[in-house]
Amino acid sequence: MAKNLSATRETGLIIGVTGGIASGKSTVARAFAAHGIPWVDADEVAREIVAPGEPALAEIAEGFGREVLADDGRLDRRALREIVFTDSKARRQLEEITHPRIRERLAAHLKRLQAQGAPYVLLVSPLLFETGQDAMVDRCLVIDVPEATQIARTAARDTVDETQARAIIAAQMPRAERLARADDVIDNSVDEAHLAAQVAALDRQYRAAAGLPPES
Ligand SMILES: CC(C)(COP(=O)(O)OP(=O)(O)OC[C@H]1O[C@@H](n2cnc3c(N)ncnc32)[C@H](O)[C@@H]1O)[C@@H](O)C(=O)NCCC(=O)NCCS
Ligand SMILES: Nc1ncnc2c1ncn2[C@@H]1O[C@H](COP(=O)(O)OP(=O)(O)OP(=O)(O)O)[C@@H](O)[C@H]1O
């Protein structure tokens, strides 16, 4: 059900941005940044909490074995990716280690950004609904593309092959369910100009909701 756009918490408006792998979340975040809007990225925070010396890295090594560490002691992300996207039990084990820490770190980053006085801020997360991070935001914006576009854009961008891209999509919320939980939707199936026009319209809407005039 759509949230009341004017009912923002005292600390200011937070927009949750979500969508499956390669739906275009980072591209959307950069388009909002062109309007002066900052964001916190859950994938980046997920990297921060497994940096060398962090307790989560030690717990992962304990649970998954030294084979998920590279020679320099850093997390071998590819090795861990291959384990967790073929074994849902292992994925849940990883999430039990990472998700509470990601959530805590996201809250701290959001607080810091809000203190800098932005019109509103974005929380960009592939698993906004799956992890309950949607409770941290006032409104959920879903970036929507067909699955074939996700696969094609993943293949064009990184080393994840089609089988693995499909396994990652299968580990995420189905498209229809995500759309059903959206307050706002961006159709990112066309091109960046089409995306930028939708972001500009939402920016006007969110500024009005935050009690601010349109961007001058
Ligand atoms: C498994 C890991 C090491 C793979 O790292 P890698 O650098 O290869 O990929 P990256 O982190 O960039 O993730 C790629 C994409 O996979 C998807 N993804 C990542 N973790 C998950 C998950 N637990 N469930 C479903 N999809 C996921 C997201 O769409 C993400 O954008 C890493 O994704 C990880 O630590 N995941 C657990 C933490 C997590 O849930 N992160 C998501 C943000 S809350
Ligand atoms: N409208 C578009 N037209 C063409 N290509 C696009 C469009 N939007 C995004 N892309 C491309 O698709 C790929 C995925 O986009 P992006 O990295 O923004 O997705 P993401 O949702 O942040 O991905 P991830 O879930 O892996 O973090 C990138 O290579 C990007 O340049």
PDB file of N, CA and C in Angstrom, residues 100-172:
ATOM      1  N   PRO A 100      22.594  -7.864   9.782  1.00  0.00           N
ATOM      2  CA  PRO A 100      22.431  -6.957  10.929  1.00  0.00           C
ATOM      3  C   PRO A 100      23.483  -5.837  10.921  1.00  0.00           C
ATOM      4  N   ARG A 101      24.705  -6.183  10.492  1.00  0.00           N
ATOM      5  CA  ARG A 101      25.779  -5.171  10.478  1.00  0.00           C
ATOM      6  C   ARG A 101      25.542  -4.153   9.364  1.00  0.00           C
ATOM      7  N   ILE A 102      25.054  -4.640   8.229  1.00  0.00           N
ATOM      8  CA  ILE A 102      24.776  -3.718   7.117  1.00  0.00           C
ATOM      9  C   ILE A 102      23.704  -2.719   7.553  1.00  0.00           C
ATOM     10  N   ARG A 103      22.678  -3.233   8.188  1.00  0.00           N
ATOM     11  CA  ARG A 103      21.562  -2.386   8.619  1.00  0.00           C
ATOM     12  C   ARG A 103      22.041  -1.290   9.582  1.00  0.00           C
ATOM     13  N   GLU A 104      22.849  -1.715  10.542  1.00  0.00           N
ATOM     14  CA  GLU A 104      23.364  -0.773  11.548  1.00  0.00           C
ATOM     15  C   GLU A 104      24.215   0.322  10.882  1.00  0.00           C
ATOM     16  N   ARG A 105      25.085  -0.106   9.953  1.00  0.00           N
ATOM     17  CA  ARG A 105      25.985   0.838   9.268  1.00  0.00           C
ATOM     18  C   ARG A 105      25.179   1.769   8.343  1.00  0.00           C
ATOM     19  N   LEU A 106      24.129   1.235   7.707  1.00  0.00           N
ATOM     20  CA  LEU A 106      23.282   2.064   6.837  1.00  0.00           C
ATOM     21  C   LEU A 106      22.613   3.170   7.653  1.00  0.00           C
ATOM     22  N   ALA A 107      22.110   2.793   8.826  1.00  0.00           N
ATOM     23  CA  ALA A 107      21.422   3.780   9.668  1.00  0.00           C
ATOM     24  C   ALA A 107      22.384   4.910  10.035  1.00  0.00           C
ATOM     25  N   ALA A 108      23.623   4.559  10.346  1.00  0.00           N
ATOM     26  CA  ALA A 108      24.619   5.579  10.727  1.00  0.00           C
ATOM     27  C   ALA A 108      24.931   6.483   9.536  1.00  0.00           C
ATOM     28  N   HIS A 109      25.098   5.889   8.331  1.00  0.00           N
ATOM     29  CA  HIS A 109      25.382   6.695   7.134  1.00  0.00           C
ATOM     30  C   HIS A 109      24.204   7.634   6.823  1.00  0.00           C
ATOM     31  N   LEU A 110      22.996   7.122   6.964  1.00  0.00           N
ATOM     32  CA  LEU A 110      21.817   7.951   6.646  1.00  0.00           C
ATOM     33  C   LEU A 110      21.742   9.145   7.597  1.00  0.00           C
ATOM     34  N   LYS A 111      22.016   8.877   8.860  1.00  0.00           N
ATOM     35  CA  LYS A 111      21.969   9.931   9.871  1.00  0.00           C
ATOM     36  C   LYS A 111      22.986  11.031   9.545  1.00  0.00           C
ATOM     37  N   ARG A 112      24.179  10.577   9.157  1.00  0.00           N
ATOM     38  CA  ARG A 112      25.253  11.522   8.830  1.00  0.00           C
ATOM     39  C   ARG A 112      24.864  12.369   7.611  1.00  0.00           C
ATOM     40  N   LEU A 113      24.307  11.729   6.584  1.00  0.00           N
ATOM     41  CA  LEU A 113      23.909  12.469   5.380  1.00  0.00           C
ATOM     42  C   LEU A 113      22.814  13.479   5.689  1.00  0.00           C
ATOM     43  N   GLN A 114      21.845  13.046   6.499  1.00  0.00           N
ATOM     44  CA  GLN A 114      20.730  13.938   6.811  1.00  0.00           C
ATOM     45  C   GLN A 114      21.202  15.159   7.572  1.00  0.00           C
ATOM     46  N   ALA A 115      22.238  14.954   8.414  1.00  0.00           N
ATOM     47  CA  ALA A 115      22.765  16.078   9.200  1.00  0.00           C
ATOM     48  C   ALA A 115      23.401  17.116   8.287  1.00  0.00           C
ATOM     49  N   GLN A 116      23.735  16.716   7.054  1.00  0.00           N
ATOM     50  CA  GLN A 116      24.353  17.667   6.114  1.00  0.00           C
ATOM     51  C   GLN A 116      23.312  18.523   5.397  1.00  0.00           C
ATOM     52  N   GLY A 117      22.016  18.267   5.680  1.00  0.00           N
ATOM     53  CA  GLY A 117      20.964  19.166   5.200  1.00  0.00           C
ATOM     54  C   GLY A 117      20.523  18.980   3.759  1.00  0.00           C
ATOM     55  N   ALA A 118      20.629  17.755   3.233  1.00  0.00           N
ATOM     56  CA  ALA A 118      20.138  17.506   1.865  1.00  0.00           C
ATOM     57  C   ALA A 118      18.608  17.615   1.832  1.00  0.00           C
ATOM     58  N   PRO A 119      18.037  17.930   0.667  1.00  0.00           N
ATOM     59  CA  PRO A 119      16.567  18.025   0.564  1.00  0.00           C
ATOM     60  C   PRO A 119      15.890  16.717   0.989  1.00  0.00           C
ATOM     61  N   TYR A 120      16.458  15.617   0.561  1.00  0.00           N
ATOM     62  CA  TYR A 120      16.053  14.272   0.983  1.00  0.00           C
ATOM     63  C   TYR A 120      17.213  13.360   0.619  1.00  0.00           C
ATOM     64  N   VAL A 121      17.194  12.121   1.116  1.00  0.00           N
ATOM     65  CA  VAL A 121      18.321  11.221   0.844  1.00  0.00           C
ATOM     66  C   VAL A 121      17.801   9.883   0.328  1.00  0.00           C
ATOM     67  N   LEU A 122      18.683   9.152  -0.365  1.00  0.00           N
ATOM     68  CA  LEU A 122      18.305   7.844  -0.915  1.00  0.00           C
ATOM     69  C   LEU A 122      19.035   6.728  -0.176  1.00  0.00           C
ATOM     70  N   LEU A 123      18.334   5.648   0.071  1.00  0.00           N
ATOM     71  CA  LEU A 123      18.954   4.400   0.511  1.00  0.00           C
ATOM     72  C   LEU A 123      18.805   3.421  -0.658  1.00  0.00           C
ATOM     73  N   VAL A 124      19.932   3.108  -1.298  1.00  0.00           N
ATOM     74  CA  VAL A 124      19.912   2.257  -2.496  1.00  0.00           C
ATOM     75  C   VAL A 124      20.279   0.839  -2.081  1.00  0.00           C
ATOM     76  N   SER A 125      19.366  -0.109  -2.278  1.00  0.00           N
ATOM     77  CA  SER A 125      19.625  -1.470  -1.790  1.00  0.00           C
ATOM     78  C   SER A 125      18.932  -2.501  -2.672  1.00  0.00           C
ATOM     79  N   PRO A 126      19.685  -3.539  -3.106  1.00  0.00           N
ATOM     80  CA  PRO A 126      19.032  -4.578  -3.904  1.00  0.00           C
ATOM     81  C   PRO A 126      18.029  -5.387  -3.084  1.00  0.00           C
ATOM     82  N   LEU A 127      18.228  -5.412  -1.749  1.00  0.00           N
ATOM     83  CA  LEU A 127      17.407  -6.270  -0.889  1.00  0.00           C
ATOM     84  C   LEU A 127      16.596  -5.433   0.108  1.00  0.00           C
ATOM     85  N   LEU A 128      16.089  -4.297  -0.347  1.00  0.00           N
ATOM     86  CA  LEU A 128      15.347  -3.388   0.548  1.00  0.00           C
ATOM     87  C   LEU A 128      14.190  -4.114   1.237  1.00  0.00           C
ATOM     88  N   PHE A 129      13.399  -4.847   0.450  1.00  0.00           N
ATOM     89  CA  PHE A 129      12.233  -5.539   1.020  1.00  0.00           C
ATOM     90  C   PHE A 129      12.650  -6.828   1.717  1.00  0.00           C
ATOM     91  N   GLU A 130      13.552  -7.584   1.084  1.00  0.00           N
ATOM     92  CA  GLU A 130      13.943  -8.894   1.615  1.00  0.00           C
ATOM     93  C   GLU A 130      14.539  -8.784   3.019  1.00  0.00           C
ATOM     94  N   THR A 131      15.235  -7.675   3.304  1.00  0.00           N
ATOM     95  CA  THR A 131      15.926  -7.529   4.596  1.00  0.00           C
ATOM     96  C   THR A 131      15.145  -6.690   5.604  1.00  0.00           C
ATOM     97  N   GLY A 132      13.977  -6.171   5.202  1.00  0.00           N
ATOM     98  CA  GLY A 132      13.218  -5.300   6.102  1.00  0.00           C
ATOM     99  C   GLY A 132      13.801  -3.898   6.186  1.00  0.00           C
ATOM    100  N   GLN A 133      14.769  -3.584   5.305  1.00  0.00           N
ATOM    101  CA  GLN A 133      15.323  -2.210   5.298  1.00  0.00           C
ATOM    102  C   GLN A 133      14.245  -1.200   4.886  1.00  0.00           C
ATOM    103  N   ASP A 134      13.152  -1.672   4.289  1.00  0.00           N
ATOM    104  CA  ASP A 134      12.083  -0.733   3.899  1.00  0.00           C
ATOM    105  C   ASP A 134      11.490  -0.029   5.129  1.00  0.00           C
ATOM    106  N   ALA A 135      11.656  -0.638   6.314  1.00  0.00           N
ATOM    107  CA  ALA A 135      11.170   0.019   7.535  1.00  0.00           C
ATOM    108  C   ALA A 135      11.987   1.275   7.863  1.00  0.00           C
ATOM    109  N   MET A 136      13.171   1.410   7.249  1.00  0.00           N
ATOM    110  CA  MET A 136      14.041   2.567   7.523  1.00  0.00           C
ATOM    111  C   MET A 136      13.708   3.749   6.616  1.00  0.00           C
ATOM    112  N   VAL A 137      12.797   3.563   5.641  1.00  0.00           N
ATOM    113  CA  VAL A 137      12.559   4.616   4.646  1.00  0.00           C
ATOM    114  C   VAL A 137      11.096   5.050   4.667  1.00  0.00           C
ATOM    115  N   ASP A 138      10.848   6.223   4.078  1.00  0.00           N
ATOM    116  CA  ASP A 138       9.482   6.745   4.029  1.00  0.00           C
ATOM    117  C   ASP A 138       8.732   6.273   2.793  1.00  0.00           C
ATOM    118  N   ARG A 139       9.477   5.960   1.750  1.00  0.00           N
ATOM    119  CA  ARG A 139       8.858   5.640   0.467  1.00  0.00           C
ATOM    120  C   ARG A 139       9.775   4.725  -0.325  1.00  0.00           C
ATOM    121  N   CYS A 140       9.176   3.759  -1.031  1.00  0.00           N
ATOM    122  CA  CYS A 140       9.974   2.783  -1.779  1.00  0.00           C
ATOM    123  C   CYS A 140       9.832   3.005  -3.284  1.00  0.00           C
ATOM    124  N   LEU A 141      10.977   3.232  -3.920  1.00  0.00           N
ATOM    125  CA  LEU A 141      11.026   3.441  -5.370  1.00  0.00           C
ATOM    126  C   LEU A 141      11.632   2.198  -6.006  1.00  0.00           C
ATOM    127  N   VAL A 142      10.866   1.537  -6.866  1.00  0.00           N
ATOM    128  CA  VAL A 142      11.353   0.313  -7.519  1.00  0.00           C
ATOM    129  C   VAL A 142      11.808   0.632  -8.946  1.00  0.00           C
ATOM    130  N   ILE A 143      13.017   0.162  -9.266  1.00  0.00           N
ATOM    131  CA  ILE A 143      13.539   0.298 -10.627  1.00  0.00           C
ATOM    132  C   ILE A 143      13.193  -0.992 -11.351  1.00  0.00           C
ATOM    133  N   ASP A 144      12.394  -0.876 -12.386  1.00  0.00           N
ATOM    134  CA  ASP A 144      11.842  -2.071 -13.022  1.00  0.00           C
ATOM    135  C   ASP A 144      12.364  -2.272 -14.440  1.00  0.00           C
ATOM    136  N   VAL A 145      12.865  -3.490 -14.678  1.00  0.00           N
ATOM    137  CA  VAL A 145      13.236  -3.904 -16.047  1.00  0.00           C
ATOM    138  C   VAL A 145      12.835  -5.370 -16.218  1.00  0.00           C
ATOM    139  N   PRO A 146      12.570  -5.811 -17.449  1.00  0.00           N
ATOM    140  CA  PRO A 146      12.297  -7.237 -17.652  1.00  0.00           C
ATOM    141  C   PRO A 146      13.546  -8.069 -17.350  1.00  0.00           C
ATOM    142  N   GLU A 147      13.327  -9.345 -17.005  1.00  0.00           N
ATOM    143  CA  GLU A 147      14.451 -10.213 -16.638  1.00  0.00           C
ATOM    144  C   GLU A 147      15.476 -10.333 -17.783  1.00  0.00           C
ATOM    145  N   ALA A 148      15.000 -10.370 -19.008  1.00  0.00           N
ATOM    146  CA  ALA A 148      15.934 -10.509 -20.146  1.00  0.00           C
ATOM    147  C   ALA A 148      16.887  -9.307 -20.198  1.00  0.00           C
ATOM    148  N   THR A 149      16.390  -8.129 -19.826  1.00  0.00           N
ATOM    149  CA  THR A 149      17.239  -6.926 -19.809  1.00  0.00           C
ATOM    150  C   THR A 149      18.262  -7.029 -18.676  1.00  0.00           C
ATOM    151  N   GLN A 150      17.830  -7.541 -17.517  1.00  0.00           N
ATOM    152  CA  GLN A 150      18.778  -7.738 -16.398  1.00  0.00           C
ATOM    153  C   GLN A 150      19.928  -8.644 -16.843  1.00  0.00           C
ATOM    154  N   ILE A 151      19.576  -9.756 -17.498  1.00  0.00           N
ATOM    155  CA  ILE A 151      20.599 -10.726 -17.916  1.00  0.00           C
ATOM    156  C   ILE A 151      21.551 -10.067 -18.930  1.00  0.00           C
ATOM    157  N   ALA A 152      20.970  -9.377 -19.906  1.00  0.00           N
ATOM    158  CA  ALA A 152      21.798  -8.772 -20.962  1.00  0.00           C
ATOM    159  C   ALA A 152      22.720  -7.696 -20.377  1.00  0.00           C
ATOM    160  N   ARG A 153      22.189  -6.864 -19.466  1.00  0.00           N
ATOM    161  CA  ARG A 153      23.014  -5.783 -18.896  1.00  0.00           C
ATOM    162  C   ARG A 153      24.063  -6.343 -17.933  1.00  0.00           C
ATOM    163  N   THR A 154      23.743  -7.423 -17.233  1.00  0.00           N
ATOM    164  CA  THR A 154      24.750  -8.050 -16.355  1.00  0.00           C
ATOM    165  C   THR A 154      25.899  -8.588 -17.207  1.00  0.00           C
ATOM    166  N   ALA A 155      25.549  -9.276 -18.283  1.00  0.00           N
ATOM    167  CA  ALA A 155      26.575  -9.884 -19.150  1.00  0.00           C
ATOM    168  C   ALA A 155      27.465  -8.813 -19.758  1.00  0.00           C
ATOM    169  N   ALA A 156      26.871  -7.684 -20.129  1.00  0.00           N
ATOM    170  CA  ALA A 156      27.643  -6.613 -20.768  1.00  0.00           C
ATOM    171  C   ALA A 156      28.579  -5.946 -19.775  1.00  0.00           C
ATOM    172  N   ARG A 157      28.245  -6.034 -18.473  1.00  0.00           N
ATOM    173  CA  ARG A 157      28.954  -5.248 -17.466  1.00  0.00           C
ATOM    174  C   ARG A 157      30.045  -6.003 -16.730  1.00  0.00           C
ATOM    175  N   ASP A 158      29.769  -7.239 -16.310  1.00  0.00           N
ATOM    176  CA  ASP A 158      30.785  -7.878 -15.464  1.00  0.00           C
ATOM    177  C   ASP A 158      30.982  -9.348 -15.748  1.00  0.00           C
ATOM    178  N   THR A 159      31.703 -10.013 -14.837  1.00  0.00           N
ATOM    179  CA  THR A 159      32.171 -11.382 -15.092  1.00  0.00           C
ATOM    180  C   THR A 159      31.126 -12.432 -14.724  1.00  0.00           C
ATOM    181  N   VAL A 160      29.958 -11.985 -14.281  1.00  0.00           N
ATOM    182  CA  VAL A 160      28.916 -12.939 -13.906  1.00  0.00           C
ATOM    183  C   VAL A 160      28.334 -13.546 -15.186  1.00  0.00           C
ATOM    184  N   ASP A 161      28.372 -14.896 -15.302  1.00  0.00           N
ATOM    185  CA  ASP A 161      27.822 -15.493 -16.533  1.00  0.00           C
ATOM    186  C   ASP A 161      26.295 -15.619 -16.397  1.00  0.00           C
ATOM    187  N   GLU A 162      25.676 -16.065 -17.490  1.00  0.00           N
ATOM    188  CA  GLU A 162      24.208 -16.067 -17.511  1.00  0.00           C
ATOM    189  C   GLU A 162      23.619 -16.992 -16.439  1.00  0.00           C
ATOM    190  N   THR A 163      24.253 -18.167 -16.235  1.00  0.00           N
ATOM    191  CA  THR A 163      23.740 -19.102 -15.225  1.00  0.00           C
ATOM    192  C   THR A 163      23.768 -18.453 -13.849  1.00  0.00           C
ATOM    193  N   GLN A 164      24.888 -17.766 -13.569  1.00  0.00           N
ATOM    194  CA  GLN A 164      25.004 -17.140 -12.256  1.00  0.00           C
ATOM    195  C   GLN A 164      24.043 -15.945 -12.123  1.00  0.00           C
ATOM    196  N   ALA A 165      23.882 -15.200 -13.198  1.00  0.00           N
ATOM    197  CA  ALA A 165      22.934 -14.076 -13.165  1.00  0.00           C
ATOM    198  C   ALA A 165      21.526 -14.594 -12.869  1.00  0.00           C
ATOM    199  N   ARG A 166      21.165 -15.723 -13.475  1.00  0.00           N
ATOM    200  CA  ARG A 166      19.837 -16.304 -13.216  1.00  0.00           C
ATOM    201  C   ARG A 166      19.715 -16.783 -11.772  1.00  0.00           C
ATOM    202  N   ALA A 167      20.822 -17.339 -11.231  1.00  0.00           N
ATOM    203  CA  ALA A 167      20.802 -17.808  -9.837  1.00  0.00           C
ATOM    204  C   ALA A 167      20.638 -16.618  -8.882  1.00  0.00           C
ATOM    205  N   ILE A 168      21.283 -15.496  -9.207  1.00  0.00           N
ATOM    206  CA  ILE A 168      21.161 -14.307  -8.349  1.00  0.00           C
ATOM    207  C   ILE A 168      19.726 -13.770  -8.419  1.00  0.00           C
ATOM    208  N   ILE A 169      19.170 -13.723  -9.633  1.00  0.00           N
ATOM    209  CA  ILE A 169      17.786 -13.250  -9.782  1.00  0.00           C
ATOM    210  C   ILE A 169      16.836 -14.152  -8.976  1.00  0.00           C
ATOM    211  N   ALA A 170      17.098 -15.479  -9.018  1.00  0.00           N
ATOM    212  CA  ALA A 170      16.240 -16.429  -8.289  1.00  0.00           C
ATOM    213  C   ALA A 170      16.343 -16.244  -6.777  1.00  0.00           C
ATOM    214  N   ALA A 171      17.477 -15.688  -6.306  1.00  0.00           N
ATOM    215  CA  ALA A 171      17.663 -15.462  -4.866  1.00  0.00           C
ATOM    216  C   ALA A 171      17.007 -14.154  -4.418  1.00  0.00           C
ATOM    217  N   GLN A 172      16.488 -13.394  -5.363  1.00  0.00           N
ATOM    218  CA  GLN A 172      15.896 -12.090  -5.031  1.00  0.00           C
ATOM    219  C   GLN A 172      14.374 -12.164  -5.166  1.00  0.00           C
TER     220      GLN A 172
END
